[in-house]
Amino acid sequence: MNGLSNEMKRRFSWFLAAWLVPVLALFALAQPAGAEAQPPQPTPPDDEVNAIASQLYCPVCENIPLDVCPTQACIEWRELIREKLAAGWSGEQIEEYFVEQYGDRVLAEPPRRGLNWLVYVLPPLLILAGAGVLVYVLRSMRLRAAIPSSAAMPPIPKTSNDPFVQRLEEEVRRREME
Amino acid sequence: MNETGRQPKAVSAWMYVLAFGTLLAFLALVGWSLFRRQQGAVEVGKPAPAFTLTSFDGQVIDSAALAGRVVVVHFWASWCEPCENEAVLMEAAWQAYREGGEVVFLGVDYSDTEKKALEFIRRFGVTYPNGADLRTTISQAYHISGVPETYFIDRDGLLAYRQIGPFLSTGEIRAVVDILLSQ
């Protein structure tokens, strides 16, 4: 009786081992990679969430930064940022995620690609061109001011004794000098 | 010759061309951008914009592959209150047609979080395919003005009807679909 009981115990032990080993192995494999490397992080504070939200715009409201947007949708997006931060995402990764989900319009600054480059290139170019025009106009004004007035006109050579013709020529020269 | 020995130079023609050319190019760019922004909704009777929707369960749906069937494209969001009642109506309408296979309902989740969208779908028992409008490309193609909006595409791929705002009964939805099925 006792021998039979020992045999049963031995079989039961083998049975347990045969089942437990693969089950435990499967359980270990099912754990996400790096789960030990990233312990659960504390809930990120509002300041940290808002620092990222301020760099993003509400996808459905016009021109309202996400950190000050009062709508229910924006509250959910701020919660999403909090969840991503708690999961260890960086601000850059979160911004990329938002762009992937809702498009470039959520960014406070247009991404530097395609026609968006005009936003960055045109203003400095226009300022430079404006400065050039200003310098040119000022220089022209200075040169005009330096031109002598009619009082300093050169003497009029006498080409005719007719006083009318002389007056006419003098008038023409003066107008040419102006 | 003046005192400085210099005369003010005349502005050369190429400078005028450059200045006015830049100005015109800039104005054209602004005009083009405004034109794109101000474009109204897709016109009824015109081809409906084609799109690809990846549903929340991973199914990739190409609208071009649905030719020959009536397609109902429903734009919604979990944060949209009128969408809640309409979700029930849409599902009821879908149940009326799902067996026939001639009608396809697609839910396009506009500017939403996946978590809230899935909660919404579960809460209202929506069973037809729904997916996120990634980068808002589909809503931009249809020039939607908000949610909810619903677009009905006929068997030829032409936009047959659009509903701005919510439907108030399943009968309204079915009336539109039945007309398109009878054509």
mmCIF file with all atom_site columns, N, CA and C in Angstrom, chain A residues 13-38:
data_model
loop_
_atom_site.group_PDB
_atom_site.id
_atom_site.type_symbol
_atom_site.label_atom_id
_atom_site.label_alt_id
_atom_site.label_comp_id
_atom_site.label_asym_id
_atom_site.label_entity_id
_atom_site.label_seq_id
_atom_site.pdbx_PDB_ins_code
_atom_site.Cartn_x
_atom_site.Cartn_y
_atom_site.Cartn_z
_atom_site.occupancy
_atom_site.B_iso_or_equiv
_atom_site.pdbx_formal_charge
_atom_site.auth_seq_id
_atom_site.auth_comp_id
_atom_site.auth_asym_id
_atom_site.auth_atom_id
_atom_site.pdbx_PDB_model_num
ATOM 1  N N  . SER A 1 13 ? 4.696  13.908 -9.041  1.00 0.00 ? 13 SER A N  1
ATOM 2  C CA . SER A 1 13 ? 5.796  14.873 -9.115  1.00 0.00 ? 13 SER A CA 1
ATOM 3  C C  . SER A 1 13 ? 6.251  15.057 -10.555 1.00 0.00 ? 13 SER A C  1
ATOM 4  N N  . TRP A 1 14 ? 6.385  13.938 -11.281 1.00 0.00 ? 14 TRP A N  1
ATOM 5  C CA . TRP A 1 14 ? 6.789  14.025 -12.688 1.00 0.00 ? 14 TRP A CA 1
ATOM 6  C C  . TRP A 1 14 ? 5.741  14.783 -13.523 1.00 0.00 ? 14 TRP A C  1
ATOM 7  N N  . PHE A 1 15 ? 4.465  14.463 -13.194 1.00 0.00 ? 15 PHE A N  1
ATOM 8  C CA . PHE A 1 15 ? 3.370  15.122 -13.906 1.00 0.00 ? 15 PHE A CA 1
ATOM 9  C C  . PHE A 1 15 ? 3.426  16.647 -13.690 1.00 0.00 ? 15 PHE A C  1
ATOM 10 N N  . LEU A 1 16 ? 3.638  17.028 -12.423 1.00 0.00 ? 16 LEU A N  1
ATOM 11 C CA . LEU A 1 16 ? 3.718  18.458 -12.085 1.00 0.00 ? 16 LEU A CA 1
ATOM 12 C C  . LEU A 1 16 ? 4.873  19.121 -12.815 1.00 0.00 ? 16 LEU A C  1
ATOM 13 N N  . ALA A 1 17 ? 6.023  18.438 -12.783 1.00 0.00 ? 17 ALA A N  1
ATOM 14 C CA . ALA A 1 17 ? 7.210  19.002 -13.421 1.00 0.00 ? 17 ALA A CA 1
ATOM 15 C C  . ALA A 1 17 ? 6.997  19.158 -14.919 1.00 0.00 ? 17 ALA A C  1
ATOM 16 N N  . ALA A 1 18 ? 6.371  18.132 -15.507 1.00 0.00 ? 18 ALA A N  1
ATOM 17 C CA . ALA A 1 18 ? 6.153  18.162 -16.963 1.00 0.00 ? 18 ALA A CA 1
ATOM 18 C C  . ALA A 1 18 ? 5.244  19.315 -17.372 1.00 0.00 ? 18 ALA A C  1
ATOM 19 N N  . TRP A 1 19 ? 4.315  19.677 -16.512 1.00 0.00 ? 19 TRP A N  1
ATOM 20 C CA . TRP A 1 19 ? 3.396  20.780 -16.834 1.00 0.00 ? 19 TRP A CA 1
ATOM 21 C C  . TRP A 1 19 ? 3.915  22.140 -16.389 1.00 0.00 ? 19 TRP A C  1
ATOM 22 N N  . LEU A 1 20 ? 4.512  22.163 -15.225 1.00 0.00 ? 20 LEU A N  1
ATOM 23 C CA . LEU A 1 20 ? 4.921  23.459 -14.664 1.00 0.00 ? 20 LEU A CA 1
ATOM 24 C C  . LEU A 1 20 ? 6.054  24.118 -15.449 1.00 0.00 ? 20 LEU A C  1
ATOM 25 N N  . VAL A 1 21 ? 7.027  23.294 -15.882 1.00 0.00 ? 21 VAL A N  1
ATOM 26 C CA . VAL A 1 21 ? 8.197  23.865 -16.568 1.00 0.00 ? 21 VAL A CA 1
ATOM 27 C C  . VAL A 1 21 ? 7.789  24.628 -17.824 1.00 0.00 ? 21 VAL A C  1
ATOM 28 N N  . PRO A 1 22 ? 7.023  23.979 -18.734 1.00 0.00 ? 22 PRO A N  1
ATOM 29 C CA . PRO A 1 22 ? 6.640  24.767 -19.929 1.00 0.00 ? 22 PRO A CA 1
ATOM 30 C C  . PRO A 1 22 ? 5.743  25.953 -19.614 1.00 0.00 ? 22 PRO A C  1
ATOM 31 N N  . VAL A 1 23 ? 4.856  25.782 -18.625 1.00 0.00 ? 23 VAL A N  1
ATOM 32 C CA . VAL A 1 23 ? 3.959  26.907 -18.287 1.00 0.00 ? 23 VAL A CA 1
ATOM 33 C C  . VAL A 1 23 ? 4.760  28.087 -17.765 1.00 0.00 ? 23 VAL A C  1
ATOM 34 N N  . LEU A 1 24 ? 5.733  27.786 -16.872 1.00 0.00 ? 24 LEU A N  1
ATOM 35 C CA . LEU A 1 24 ? 6.563  28.864 -16.328 1.00 0.00 ? 24 LEU A CA 1
ATOM 36 C C  . LEU A 1 24 ? 7.412  29.499 -17.428 1.00 0.00 ? 24 LEU A C  1
ATOM 37 N N  . ALA A 1 25 ? 7.915  28.646 -18.345 1.00 0.00 ? 25 ALA A N  1
ATOM 38 C CA . ALA A 1 25 ? 8.732  29.170 -19.453 1.00 0.00 ? 25 ALA A CA 1
ATOM 39 C C  . ALA A 1 25 ? 7.900  30.099 -20.325 1.00 0.00 ? 25 ALA A C  1
ATOM 40 N N  . LEU A 1 26 ? 6.666  29.682 -20.612 1.00 0.00 ? 26 LEU A N  1
ATOM 41 C CA . LEU A 1 26 ? 5.782  30.520 -21.433 1.00 0.00 ? 26 LEU A CA 1
ATOM 42 C C  . LEU A 1 26 ? 5.484  31.847 -20.738 1.00 0.00 ? 26 LEU A C  1
ATOM 43 N N  . PHE A 1 27 ? 5.253  31.759 -19.413 1.00 0.00 ? 27 PHE A N  1
ATOM 44 C CA . PHE A 1 27 ? 4.952  32.962 -18.645 1.00 0.00 ? 27 PHE A CA 1
ATOM 45 C C  . PHE A 1 27 ? 6.132  33.939 -18.704 1.00 0.00 ? 27 PHE A C  1
ATOM 46 N N  . ALA A 1 28 ? 7.344  33.372 -18.607 1.00 0.00 ? 28 ALA A N  1
ATOM 47 C CA . ALA A 1 28 ? 8.541  34.225 -18.661 1.00 0.00 ? 28 ALA A CA 1
ATOM 48 C C  . ALA A 1 28 ? 8.681  34.872 -20.031 1.00 0.00 ? 28 ALA A C  1
ATOM 49 N N  . LEU A 1 29 ? 8.384  34.108 -21.100 1.00 0.00 ? 29 LEU A N  1
ATOM 50 C CA . LEU A 1 29 ? 8.496  34.646 -22.459 1.00 0.00 ? 29 LEU A CA 1
ATOM 51 C C  . LEU A 1 29 ? 7.449  35.717 -22.727 1.00 0.00 ? 29 LEU A C  1
ATOM 52 N N  . ALA A 1 30 ? 6.301  35.565 -22.063 1.00 0.00 ? 30 ALA A N  1
ATOM 53 C CA . ALA A 1 30 ? 5.200  36.505 -22.321 1.00 0.00 ? 30 ALA A CA 1
ATOM 54 C C  . ALA A 1 30 ? 5.466  37.887 -21.742 1.00 0.00 ? 30 ALA A C  1
ATOM 55 N N  . GLN A 1 31 ? 6.442  38.003 -20.840 1.00 0.00 ? 31 GLN A N  1
ATOM 56 C CA . GLN A 1 31 ? 6.751  39.308 -20.257 1.00 0.00 ? 31 GLN A CA 1
ATOM 57 C C  . GLN A 1 31 ? 7.376  40.190 -21.337 1.00 0.00 ? 31 GLN A C  1
ATOM 58 N N  . PRO A 1 32 ? 6.941  41.475 -21.439 1.00 0.00 ? 32 PRO A N  1
ATOM 59 C CA . PRO A 1 32 ? 7.513  42.346 -22.449 1.00 0.00 ? 32 PRO A CA 1
ATOM 60 C C  . PRO A 1 32 ? 9.006  42.538 -22.235 1.00 0.00 ? 32 PRO A C  1
ATOM 61 N N  . ALA A 1 33 ? 9.727  42.652 -23.373 1.00 0.00 ? 33 ALA A N  1
ATOM 62 C CA . ALA A 1 33 ? 11.170 42.825 -23.298 1.00 0.00 ? 33 ALA A CA 1
ATOM 63 C C  . ALA A 1 33 ? 11.492 44.114 -22.566 1.00 0.00 ? 33 ALA A C  1
ATOM 64 N N  . GLY A 1 34 ? 12.449 44.057 -21.691 1.00 0.00 ? 34 GLY A N  1
ATOM 65 C CA . GLY A 1 34 ? 12.877 45.255 -20.986 1.00 0.00 ? 34 GLY A CA 1
ATOM 66 C C  . GLY A 1 34 ? 11.922 45.680 -19.894 1.00 0.00 ? 34 GLY A C  1
ATOM 67 N N  . ALA A 1 35 ? 10.984 44.797 -19.540 1.00 0.00 ? 35 ALA A N  1
ATOM 68 C CA . ALA A 1 35 ? 10.015 45.156 -18.512 1.00 0.00 ? 35 ALA A CA 1
ATOM 69 C C  . ALA A 1 35 ? 10.722 45.464 -17.199 1.00 0.00 ? 35 ALA A C  1
ATOM 70 N N  . GLU A 1 36 ? 11.807 44.726 -16.945 1.00 0.00 ? 36 GLU A N  1
ATOM 71 C CA . GLU A 1 36 ? 12.538 44.980 -15.704 1.00 0.00 ? 36 GLU A CA 1
ATOM 72 C C  . GLU A 1 36 ? 13.333 46.270 -15.785 1.00 0.00 ? 36 GLU A C  1
ATOM 73 N N  . ALA A 1 37 ? 13.761 46.584 -17.023 1.00 0.00 ? 37 ALA A N  1
ATOM 74 C CA . ALA A 1 37 ? 14.599 47.770 -17.196 1.00 0.00 ? 37 ALA A CA 1
ATOM 75 C C  . ALA A 1 37 ? 13.801 49.061 -16.992 1.00 0.00 ? 37 ALA A C  1
ATOM 76 N N  . GLN A 1 38 ? 12.460 49.005 -17.220 1.00 0.00 ? 38 GLN A N  1
ATOM 77 C CA . GLN A 1 38 ? 11.653 50.216 -17.086 1.00 0.00 ? 38 GLN A CA 1
ATOM 78 C C  . GLN A 1 38 ? 10.603 50.020 -15.992 1.00 0.00 ? 38 GLN A C  1
#
